[in-house]
Short mmCIF file of C-alpha atoms in Angstrom, two decimals:
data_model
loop_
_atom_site.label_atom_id
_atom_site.label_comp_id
_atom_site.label_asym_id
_atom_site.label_seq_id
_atom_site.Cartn_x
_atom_site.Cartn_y
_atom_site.Cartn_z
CA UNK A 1 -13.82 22.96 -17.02
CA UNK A 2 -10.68 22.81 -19.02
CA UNK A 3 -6.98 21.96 -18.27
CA UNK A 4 -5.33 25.58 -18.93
CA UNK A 5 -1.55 24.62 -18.00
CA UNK A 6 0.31 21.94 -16.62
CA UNK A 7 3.32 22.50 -14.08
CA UNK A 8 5.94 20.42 -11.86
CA UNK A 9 7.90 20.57 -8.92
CA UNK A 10 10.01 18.34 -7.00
CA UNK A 11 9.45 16.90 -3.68
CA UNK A 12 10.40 14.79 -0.62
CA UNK A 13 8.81 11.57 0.60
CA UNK A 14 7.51 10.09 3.91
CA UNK A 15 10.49 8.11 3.63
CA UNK A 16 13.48 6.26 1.64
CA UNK A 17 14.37 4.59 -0.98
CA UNK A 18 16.08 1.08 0.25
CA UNK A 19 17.93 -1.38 -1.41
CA UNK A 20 16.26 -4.71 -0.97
CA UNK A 21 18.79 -6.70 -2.51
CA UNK A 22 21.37 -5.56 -0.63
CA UNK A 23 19.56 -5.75 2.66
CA UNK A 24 18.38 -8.96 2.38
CA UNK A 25 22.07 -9.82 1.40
CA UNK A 26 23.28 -8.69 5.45
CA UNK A 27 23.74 -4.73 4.75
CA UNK A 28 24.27 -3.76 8.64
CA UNK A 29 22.60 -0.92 9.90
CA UNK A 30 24.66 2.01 10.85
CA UNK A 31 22.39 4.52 12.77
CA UNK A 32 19.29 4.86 10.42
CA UNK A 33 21.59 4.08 7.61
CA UNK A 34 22.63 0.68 6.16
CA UNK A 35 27.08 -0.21 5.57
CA UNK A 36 27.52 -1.74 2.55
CA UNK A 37 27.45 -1.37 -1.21
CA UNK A 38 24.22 -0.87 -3.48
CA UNK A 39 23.12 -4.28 -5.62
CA UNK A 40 20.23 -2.70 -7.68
CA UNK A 41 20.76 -0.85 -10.61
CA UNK A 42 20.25 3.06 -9.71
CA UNK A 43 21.12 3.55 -6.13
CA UNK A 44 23.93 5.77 -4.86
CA UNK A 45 23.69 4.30 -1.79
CA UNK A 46 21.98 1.03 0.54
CA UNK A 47 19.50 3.76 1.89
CA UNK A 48 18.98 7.62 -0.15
CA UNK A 49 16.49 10.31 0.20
CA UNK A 50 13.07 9.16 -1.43
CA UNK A 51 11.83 11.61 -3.91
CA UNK A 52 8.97 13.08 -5.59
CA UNK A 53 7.11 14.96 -8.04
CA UNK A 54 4.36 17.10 -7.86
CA UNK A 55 1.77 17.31 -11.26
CA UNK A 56 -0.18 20.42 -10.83
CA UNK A 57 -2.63 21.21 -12.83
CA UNK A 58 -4.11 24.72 -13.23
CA UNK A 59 -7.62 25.20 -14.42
CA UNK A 60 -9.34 27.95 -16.45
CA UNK A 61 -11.34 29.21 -13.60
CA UNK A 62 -8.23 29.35 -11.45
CA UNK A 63 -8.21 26.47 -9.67
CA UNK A 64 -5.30 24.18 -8.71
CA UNK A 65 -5.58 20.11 -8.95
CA UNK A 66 -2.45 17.81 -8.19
CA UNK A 67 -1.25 14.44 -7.55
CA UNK A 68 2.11 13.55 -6.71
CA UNK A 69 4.41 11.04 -8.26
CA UNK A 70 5.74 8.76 -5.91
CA UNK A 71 7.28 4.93 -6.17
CA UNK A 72 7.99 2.31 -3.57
CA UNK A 73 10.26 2.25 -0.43
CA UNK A 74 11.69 -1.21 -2.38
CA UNK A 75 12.28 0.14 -5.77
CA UNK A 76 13.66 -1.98 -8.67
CA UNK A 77 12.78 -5.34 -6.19
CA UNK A 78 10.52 -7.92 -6.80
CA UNK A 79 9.99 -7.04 -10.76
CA UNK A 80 9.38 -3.52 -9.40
CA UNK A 81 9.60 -0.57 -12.41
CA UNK A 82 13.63 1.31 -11.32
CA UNK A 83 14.61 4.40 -8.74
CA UNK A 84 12.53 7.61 -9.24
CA UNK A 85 14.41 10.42 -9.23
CA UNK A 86 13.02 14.18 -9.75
CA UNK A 87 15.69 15.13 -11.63
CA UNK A 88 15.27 12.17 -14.51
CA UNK A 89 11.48 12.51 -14.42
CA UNK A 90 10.54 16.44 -14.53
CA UNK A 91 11.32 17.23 -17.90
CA UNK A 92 9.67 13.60 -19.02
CA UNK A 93 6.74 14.90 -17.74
CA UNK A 94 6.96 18.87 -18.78
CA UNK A 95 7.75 17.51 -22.00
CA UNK A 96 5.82 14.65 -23.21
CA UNK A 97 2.97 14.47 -20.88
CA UNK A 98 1.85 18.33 -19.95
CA UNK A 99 1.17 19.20 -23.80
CA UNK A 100 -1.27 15.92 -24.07
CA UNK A 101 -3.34 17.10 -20.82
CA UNK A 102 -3.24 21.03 -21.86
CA UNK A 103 -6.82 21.83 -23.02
CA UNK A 104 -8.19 18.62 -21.62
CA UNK A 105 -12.13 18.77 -20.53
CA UNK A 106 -12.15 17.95 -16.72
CA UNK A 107 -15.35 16.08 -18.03
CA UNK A 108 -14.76 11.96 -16.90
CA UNK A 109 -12.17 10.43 -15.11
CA UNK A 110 -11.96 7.34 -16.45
CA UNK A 111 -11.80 9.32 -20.01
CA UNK A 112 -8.85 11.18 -19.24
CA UNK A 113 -6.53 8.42 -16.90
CA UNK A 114 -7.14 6.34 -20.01
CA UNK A 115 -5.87 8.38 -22.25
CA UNK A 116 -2.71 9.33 -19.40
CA UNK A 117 -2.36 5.33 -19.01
CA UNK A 118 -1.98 4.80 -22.77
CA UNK A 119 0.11 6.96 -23.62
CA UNK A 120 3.45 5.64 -25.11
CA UNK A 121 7.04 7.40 -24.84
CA UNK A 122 8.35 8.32 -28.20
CA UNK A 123 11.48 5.42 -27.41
CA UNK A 124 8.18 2.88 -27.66
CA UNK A 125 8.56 2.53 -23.62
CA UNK A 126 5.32 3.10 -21.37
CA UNK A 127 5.95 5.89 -18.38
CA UNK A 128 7.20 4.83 -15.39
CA UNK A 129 4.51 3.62 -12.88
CA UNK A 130 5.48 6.56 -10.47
CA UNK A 131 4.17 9.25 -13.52
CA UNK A 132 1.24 7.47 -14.49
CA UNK A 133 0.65 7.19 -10.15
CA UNK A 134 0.71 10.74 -10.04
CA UNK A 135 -0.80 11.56 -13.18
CA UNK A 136 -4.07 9.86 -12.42
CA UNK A 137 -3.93 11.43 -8.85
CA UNK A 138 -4.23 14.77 -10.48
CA UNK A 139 -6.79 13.75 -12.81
CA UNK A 140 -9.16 12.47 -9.88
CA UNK A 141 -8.18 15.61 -8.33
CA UNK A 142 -9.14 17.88 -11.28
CA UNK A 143 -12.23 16.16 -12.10
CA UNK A 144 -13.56 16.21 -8.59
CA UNK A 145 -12.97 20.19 -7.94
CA UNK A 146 -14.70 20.60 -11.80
CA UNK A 147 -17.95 18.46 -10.17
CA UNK A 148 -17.44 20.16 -7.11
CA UNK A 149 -17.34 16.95 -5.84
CA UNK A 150 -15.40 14.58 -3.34
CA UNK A 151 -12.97 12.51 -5.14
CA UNK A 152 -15.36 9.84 -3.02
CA UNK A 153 -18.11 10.70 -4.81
CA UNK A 154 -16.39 11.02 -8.22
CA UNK A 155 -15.31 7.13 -8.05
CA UNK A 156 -18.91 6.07 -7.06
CA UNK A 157 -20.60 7.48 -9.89
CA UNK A 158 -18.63 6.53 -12.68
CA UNK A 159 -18.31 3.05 -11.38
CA UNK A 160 -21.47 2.66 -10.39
CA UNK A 161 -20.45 1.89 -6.94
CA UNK A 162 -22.62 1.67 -3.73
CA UNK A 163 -22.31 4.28 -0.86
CA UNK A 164 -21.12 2.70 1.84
CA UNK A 165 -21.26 5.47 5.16
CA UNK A 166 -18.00 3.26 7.30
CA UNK A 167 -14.98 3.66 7.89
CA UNK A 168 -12.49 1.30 6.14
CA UNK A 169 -9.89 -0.63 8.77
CA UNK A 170 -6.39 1.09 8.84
CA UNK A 171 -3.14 -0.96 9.34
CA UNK A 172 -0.38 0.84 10.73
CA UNK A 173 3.08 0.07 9.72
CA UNK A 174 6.34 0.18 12.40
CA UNK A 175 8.98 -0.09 10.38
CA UNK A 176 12.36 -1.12 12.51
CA UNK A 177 10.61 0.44 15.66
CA UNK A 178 8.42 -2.53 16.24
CA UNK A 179 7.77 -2.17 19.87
CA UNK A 180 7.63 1.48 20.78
CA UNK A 181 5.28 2.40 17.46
CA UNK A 182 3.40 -1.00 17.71
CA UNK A 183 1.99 0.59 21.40
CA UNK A 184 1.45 4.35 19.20
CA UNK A 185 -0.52 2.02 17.06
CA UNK A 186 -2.43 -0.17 19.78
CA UNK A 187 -3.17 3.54 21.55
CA UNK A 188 -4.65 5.15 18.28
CA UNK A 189 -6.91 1.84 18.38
CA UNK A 190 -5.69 1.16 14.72
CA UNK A 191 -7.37 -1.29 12.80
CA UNK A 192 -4.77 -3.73 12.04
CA UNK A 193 -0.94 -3.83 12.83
CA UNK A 194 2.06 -4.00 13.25
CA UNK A 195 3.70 -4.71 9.68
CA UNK A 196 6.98 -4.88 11.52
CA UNK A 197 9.26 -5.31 8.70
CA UNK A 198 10.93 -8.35 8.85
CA UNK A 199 13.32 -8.45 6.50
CA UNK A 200 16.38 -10.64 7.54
CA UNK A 201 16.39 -14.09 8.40
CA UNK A 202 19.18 -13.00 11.67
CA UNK A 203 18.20 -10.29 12.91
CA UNK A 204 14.62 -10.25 12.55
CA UNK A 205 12.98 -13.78 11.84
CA UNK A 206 15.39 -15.79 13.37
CA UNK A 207 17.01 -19.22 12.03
CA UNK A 208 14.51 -20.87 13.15
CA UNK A 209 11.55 -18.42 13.31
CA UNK A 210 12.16 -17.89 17.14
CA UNK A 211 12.20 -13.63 17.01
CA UNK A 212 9.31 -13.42 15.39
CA UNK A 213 7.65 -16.11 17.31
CA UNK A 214 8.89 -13.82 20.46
CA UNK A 215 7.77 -10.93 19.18
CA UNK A 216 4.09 -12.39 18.34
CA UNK A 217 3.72 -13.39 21.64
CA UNK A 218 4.73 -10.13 23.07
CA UNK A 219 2.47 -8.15 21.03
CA UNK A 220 -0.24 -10.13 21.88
CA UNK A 221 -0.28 -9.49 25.62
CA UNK A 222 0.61 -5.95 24.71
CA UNK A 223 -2.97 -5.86 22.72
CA UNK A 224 -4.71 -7.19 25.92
CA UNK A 225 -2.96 -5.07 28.66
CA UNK A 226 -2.80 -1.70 27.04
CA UNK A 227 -6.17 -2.54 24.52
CA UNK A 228 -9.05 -3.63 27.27
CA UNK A 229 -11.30 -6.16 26.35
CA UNK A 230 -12.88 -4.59 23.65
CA UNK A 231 -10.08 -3.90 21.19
CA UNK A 232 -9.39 -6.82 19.02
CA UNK A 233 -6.67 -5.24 16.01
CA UNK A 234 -5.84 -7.78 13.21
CA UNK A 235 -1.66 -8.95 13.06
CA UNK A 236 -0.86 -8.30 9.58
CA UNK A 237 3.15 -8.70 9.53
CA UNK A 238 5.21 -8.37 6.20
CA UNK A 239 7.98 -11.25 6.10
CA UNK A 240 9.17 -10.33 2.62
CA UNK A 241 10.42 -13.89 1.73
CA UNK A 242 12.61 -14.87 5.20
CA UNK A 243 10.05 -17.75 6.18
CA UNK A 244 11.02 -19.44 2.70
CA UNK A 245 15.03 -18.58 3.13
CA UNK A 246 14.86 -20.04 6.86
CA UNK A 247 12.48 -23.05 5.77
CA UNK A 248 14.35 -23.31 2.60
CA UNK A 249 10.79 -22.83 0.68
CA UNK A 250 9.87 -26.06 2.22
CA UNK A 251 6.15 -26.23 2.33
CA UNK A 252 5.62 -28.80 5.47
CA UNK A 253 8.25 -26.76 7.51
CA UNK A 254 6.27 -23.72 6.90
CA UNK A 255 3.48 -24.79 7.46
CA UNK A 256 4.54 -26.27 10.94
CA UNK A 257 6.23 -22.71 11.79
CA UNK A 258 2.88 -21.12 11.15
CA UNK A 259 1.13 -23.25 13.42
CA UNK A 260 3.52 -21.90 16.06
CA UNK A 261 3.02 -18.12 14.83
CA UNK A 262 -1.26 -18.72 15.10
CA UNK A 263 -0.75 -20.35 18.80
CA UNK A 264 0.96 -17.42 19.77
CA UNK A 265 -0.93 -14.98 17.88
CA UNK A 266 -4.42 -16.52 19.50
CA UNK A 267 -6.65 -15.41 20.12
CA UNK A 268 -6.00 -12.68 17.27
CA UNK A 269 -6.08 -13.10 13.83
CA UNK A 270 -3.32 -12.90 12.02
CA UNK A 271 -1.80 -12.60 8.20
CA UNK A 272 1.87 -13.10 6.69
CA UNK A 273 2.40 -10.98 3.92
CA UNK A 274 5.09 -12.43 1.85
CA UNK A 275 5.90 -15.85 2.90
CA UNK A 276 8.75 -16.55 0.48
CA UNK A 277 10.10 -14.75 -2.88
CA UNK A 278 10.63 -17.63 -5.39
CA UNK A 279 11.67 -14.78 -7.78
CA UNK A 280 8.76 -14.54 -10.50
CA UNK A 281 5.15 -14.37 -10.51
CA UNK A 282 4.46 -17.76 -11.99
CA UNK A 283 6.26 -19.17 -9.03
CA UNK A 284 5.55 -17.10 -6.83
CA UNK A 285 1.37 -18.17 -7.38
CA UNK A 286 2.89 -21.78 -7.28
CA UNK A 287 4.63 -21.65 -4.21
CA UNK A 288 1.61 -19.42 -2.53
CA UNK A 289 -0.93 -21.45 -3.93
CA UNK A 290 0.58 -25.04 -2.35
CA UNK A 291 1.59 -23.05 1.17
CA UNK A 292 -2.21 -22.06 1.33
CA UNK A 293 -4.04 -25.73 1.03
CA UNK A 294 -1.53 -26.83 2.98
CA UNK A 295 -2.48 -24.68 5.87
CA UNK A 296 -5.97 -25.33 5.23
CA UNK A 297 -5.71 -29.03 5.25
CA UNK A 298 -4.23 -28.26 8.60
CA UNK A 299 -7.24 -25.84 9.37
CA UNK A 300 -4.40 -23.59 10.28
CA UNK A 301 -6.33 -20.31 10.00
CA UNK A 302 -3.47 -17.42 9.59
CA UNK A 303 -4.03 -16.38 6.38
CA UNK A 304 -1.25 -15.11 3.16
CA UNK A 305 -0.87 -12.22 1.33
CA UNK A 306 0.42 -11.76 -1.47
CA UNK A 307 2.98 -9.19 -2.14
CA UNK A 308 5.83 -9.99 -4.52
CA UNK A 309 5.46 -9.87 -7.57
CA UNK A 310 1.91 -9.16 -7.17
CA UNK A 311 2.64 -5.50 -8.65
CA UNK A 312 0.20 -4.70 -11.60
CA UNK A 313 -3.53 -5.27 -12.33
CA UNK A 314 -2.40 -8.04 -14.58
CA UNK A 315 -0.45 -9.82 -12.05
CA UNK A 316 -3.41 -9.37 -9.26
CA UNK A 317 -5.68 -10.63 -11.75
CA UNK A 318 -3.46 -13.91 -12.09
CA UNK A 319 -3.03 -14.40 -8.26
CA UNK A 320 -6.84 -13.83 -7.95
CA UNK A 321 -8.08 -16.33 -10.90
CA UNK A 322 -5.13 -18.69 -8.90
CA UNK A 323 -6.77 -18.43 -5.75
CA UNK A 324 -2.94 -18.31 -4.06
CA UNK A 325 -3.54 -16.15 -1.10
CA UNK A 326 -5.77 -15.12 0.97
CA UNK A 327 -5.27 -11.64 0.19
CA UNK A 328 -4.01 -9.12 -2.48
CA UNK A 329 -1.75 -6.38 -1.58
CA UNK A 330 -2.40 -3.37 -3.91
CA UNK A 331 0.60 -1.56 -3.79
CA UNK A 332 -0.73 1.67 -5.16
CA UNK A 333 2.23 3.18 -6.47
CA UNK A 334 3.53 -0.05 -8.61
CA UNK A 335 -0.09 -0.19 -10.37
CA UNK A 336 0.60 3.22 -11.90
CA UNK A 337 -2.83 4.97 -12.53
CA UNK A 338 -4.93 5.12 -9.59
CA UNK A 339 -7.59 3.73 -11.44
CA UNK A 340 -5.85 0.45 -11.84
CA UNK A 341 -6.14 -0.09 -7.72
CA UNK A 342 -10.01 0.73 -8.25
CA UNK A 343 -9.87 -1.79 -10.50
CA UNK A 344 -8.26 -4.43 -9.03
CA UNK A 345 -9.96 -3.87 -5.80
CA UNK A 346 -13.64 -4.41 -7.49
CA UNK A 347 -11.70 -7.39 -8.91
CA UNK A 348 -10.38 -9.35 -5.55
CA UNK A 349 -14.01 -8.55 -4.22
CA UNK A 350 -15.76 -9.99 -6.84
CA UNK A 351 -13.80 -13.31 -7.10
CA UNK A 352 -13.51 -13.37 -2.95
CA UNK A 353 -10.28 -12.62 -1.68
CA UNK A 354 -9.49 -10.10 0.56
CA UNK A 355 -8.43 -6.66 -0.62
CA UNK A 356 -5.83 -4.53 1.10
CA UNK A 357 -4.80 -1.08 -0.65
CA UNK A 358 -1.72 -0.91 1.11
CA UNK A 359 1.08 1.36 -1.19
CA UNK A 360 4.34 2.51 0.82
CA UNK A 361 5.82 4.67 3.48
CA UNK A 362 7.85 6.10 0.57
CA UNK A 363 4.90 8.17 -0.35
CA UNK A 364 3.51 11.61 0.20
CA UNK A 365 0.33 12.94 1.90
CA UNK A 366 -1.61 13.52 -1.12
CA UNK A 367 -1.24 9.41 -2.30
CA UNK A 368 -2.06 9.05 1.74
CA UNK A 369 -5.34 11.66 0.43
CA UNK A 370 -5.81 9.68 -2.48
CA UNK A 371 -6.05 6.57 -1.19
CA UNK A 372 -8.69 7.23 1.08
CA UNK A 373 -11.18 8.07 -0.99
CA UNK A 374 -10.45 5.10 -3.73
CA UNK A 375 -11.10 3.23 -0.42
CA UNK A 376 -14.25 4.79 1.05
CA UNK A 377 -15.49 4.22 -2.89
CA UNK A 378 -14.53 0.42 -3.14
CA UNK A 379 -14.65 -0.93 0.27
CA UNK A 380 -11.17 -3.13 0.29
CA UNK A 381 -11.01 -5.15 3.48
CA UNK A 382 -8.27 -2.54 4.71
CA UNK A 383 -6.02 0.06 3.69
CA UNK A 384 -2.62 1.68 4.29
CA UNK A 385 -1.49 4.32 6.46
CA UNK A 386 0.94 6.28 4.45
CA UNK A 387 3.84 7.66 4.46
CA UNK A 388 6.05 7.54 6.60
CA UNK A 389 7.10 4.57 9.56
CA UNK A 390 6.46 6.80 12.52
CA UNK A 391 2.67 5.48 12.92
CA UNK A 392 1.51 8.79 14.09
CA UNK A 393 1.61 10.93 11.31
CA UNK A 394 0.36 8.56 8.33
CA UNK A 395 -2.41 7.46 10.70
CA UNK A 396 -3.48 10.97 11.14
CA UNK A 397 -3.17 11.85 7.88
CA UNK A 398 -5.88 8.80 6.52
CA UNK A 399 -7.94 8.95 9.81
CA UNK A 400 -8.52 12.51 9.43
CA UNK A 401 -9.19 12.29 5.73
CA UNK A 402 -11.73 9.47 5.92
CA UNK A 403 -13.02 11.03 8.80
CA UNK A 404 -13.47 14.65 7.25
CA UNK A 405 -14.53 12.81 3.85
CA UNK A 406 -17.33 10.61 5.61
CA UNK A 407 -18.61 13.22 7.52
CA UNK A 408 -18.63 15.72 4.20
CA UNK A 409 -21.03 12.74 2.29
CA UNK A 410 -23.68 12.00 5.70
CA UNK A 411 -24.38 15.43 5.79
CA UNK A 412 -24.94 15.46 2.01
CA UNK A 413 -27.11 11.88 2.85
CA UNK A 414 -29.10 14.36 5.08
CA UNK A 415 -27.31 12.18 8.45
CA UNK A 416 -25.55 15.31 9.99
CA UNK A 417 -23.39 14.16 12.84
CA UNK A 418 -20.97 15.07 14.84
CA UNK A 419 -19.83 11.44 16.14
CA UNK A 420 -17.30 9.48 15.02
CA UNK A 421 -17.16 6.41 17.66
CA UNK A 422 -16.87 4.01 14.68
CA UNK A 423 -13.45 5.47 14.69
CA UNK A 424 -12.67 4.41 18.08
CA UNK A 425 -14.05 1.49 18.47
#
């Protein structure tokens, strides 16, 4: 099955493009809008429409495939590749990418997002990680309806992958709405919540770490009332570098602070994604590395994930060999080909730290699609729902997926079912 033609359009996200920089610098919030002036390079505005692009393949029995382009909620933070913008990106891809896939054999994925990863821009620059994102999407895509296979399926045999029949946890993500979407998540039963986005030191964390410490404690009793005694949801909340900017990167305050945030959290378990930002990725390791035996010479159990500056396979690779966190954000979208997360998931796994193919809420429904299936195929510890911060749609959208995908692959296992309480539980 060949490639016959290659085509583009341009497209909306689940969400927006925000400027880090200029929200962690006290941008106020104005409605759903942020006062202020940009501070990274690109942005028209502290907040603007997220965009994407749509690669659609057609193939020569008539066949679509697609993937969509997509890149991070945070663009151009954290060492993060710059804005995405359909308008600078279409004719990139119509005209230096399409001709190279045009007559492709649908034949192996890894054959083809290798040659799509490779590729070099005639100004000696590689593509942009949101192209080579949605590239590889379309390429999985492509390849699976050739096999008429799942994408699932298409992973586990050309990385030689067990089939695993479970359901992989799903964390839910608030955004600003931290109490109102933390109880959509606790009544969907999700997996592991809230991510809350903390992402100023006033508002959010508090000087001293008290809102968060408040807000802890409040979702933990709402777990137990609304929950019952048998749900037990991990606390996975995002910090994005305030502990360090209220503890002034001081390892023994932190370390006392997350004492504080694991007495409230008991008796759930929780993770900080993103302590600090010290503003490269050999410091960053550093910093994550000494904050983690710290807290284990404590036998403080809340465990770190790493985030920042954790963006490519290389740099997950380097945080893994480290041993600095407990766990390895794999934020889709900044790897670039999809194969990369598969990748670095069988990496984290194999070296034993905890996996999470998390991505952004500034991505579309086929990354949401995507994702799924890379993690059905590799078995991280959890992954994202995505896009969007309104829980209830990017939940649906990867619950319904995994659920449709599973149940597609036990009938094919001869294990025809029609329940699901895995789900629910």
């Amino acid at each position: 099955m060949k490639i016959v033609d290659v085509v583009a359009s341009p497209g909306l996200t689940g969400f927006y493009f925000d400027d880090q920089m200029a929200i962690k610098g006290g941008a106020a919030h104005d409605g759903f809008t942020y006062n202020g002036e940009p501070r990274t390079p690109g942005f028209r505005a502290v907040r603007q429409r997220g965009e994407s692009i749509s690669v659609i393949m057609i193939l020569e029995d008539g066949q679509v495939a697609s993937g969509d382009c997509a890149a991070v909620q945070y663009s151009g933070a954290g060492g993060r590749d710059p804005l995405f913008l359909a308008k600078d990106f279409i004719p990139i891809i119509m005209e230096e990418i399409a001709p190279k896939l045009v007559g492709q054999e649908l034949d192996s994925f890894r054959r083809l997002v290798g040659l799509a990863e490779n590729l070099i821009r005639p100004n000696g620059e590689r593509y942009h990680t949101a192209i080579r994102y949605g590239v590889s999407q379309a390429i999985l895509d492509g390849v699976a309806k050739a096999k008429k296979k799942t994408m699932t399926e298409v992973i586990l045999e050309e990385y030689k992958l067990p089939l695993v029949l479970e359901p992989v946890p799903i964390f839910t993500q608030t955004g600003d709405d931290r109490y109102d979407n933390a109880d959509k998540a606790i009544i969907k039963r999700a997996g592991v919540l809230p991510h809350a986005l903390i992402n100023n030191v006033e508002t959010k964390l508090g000087k001293n770490g008290e809102l968060l410490l408040d807000y802890v404690e409040w979702l933990k009793n709402r777990i137990l009332t609304l929950g019952g005694d048998s749900y037990r949801p991990v606390l996975h909340i995002d910090v994005y570098g305030t502990i360090g900017i209220a503890f002034e990167d001081s390892t023994e305050r932190m370390v006392d602070y997350f004492a504080k945030l694991e007495k409230a959290a008991a008796p759930l378990h929780l993770r900080i994604e993103g302590p600090m930002d010290a503003g490269s990725v050999e410091g960053q390791i550093e910093q994550l590395k000494s904050l983690r035996e710290a807290l284990k010479t404590k036998n403080i159990k809340v465990e770190i994930v790493a985030d920042e500056w954790c963006n490519t396979y290389e740099d997950i690779v380097k945080f893994v060999d480290a041993q600095a966190a407990d766990m390895v954000q794999i934020k889709t979208p900044d790897l670039g080909g999809i194969q990369n997360t598969i990748e670095a998931v069988i990496y984290a796994k194999k070296y034993g730290v905890g996996a999470y193919v998390g991505g952004s809420c500034n991505e579309t429904d086929a990354g949401g699609r995507t994702a799924v299936h890379v993690s059905l195929a590799t078995r991280p510890d959890q992954m994202l729902a995505k896009p969007g911060m309104g829980v209830d749609e990017g939940y649906m959208i990867v619950h319904n997926e995994m659920s449709r995908t599973l149940t597609v692959l036990k009938y094919r296992e001869g294990k025809k079912t029609h329940s699901e309480e895995a789900f629910w539980s």
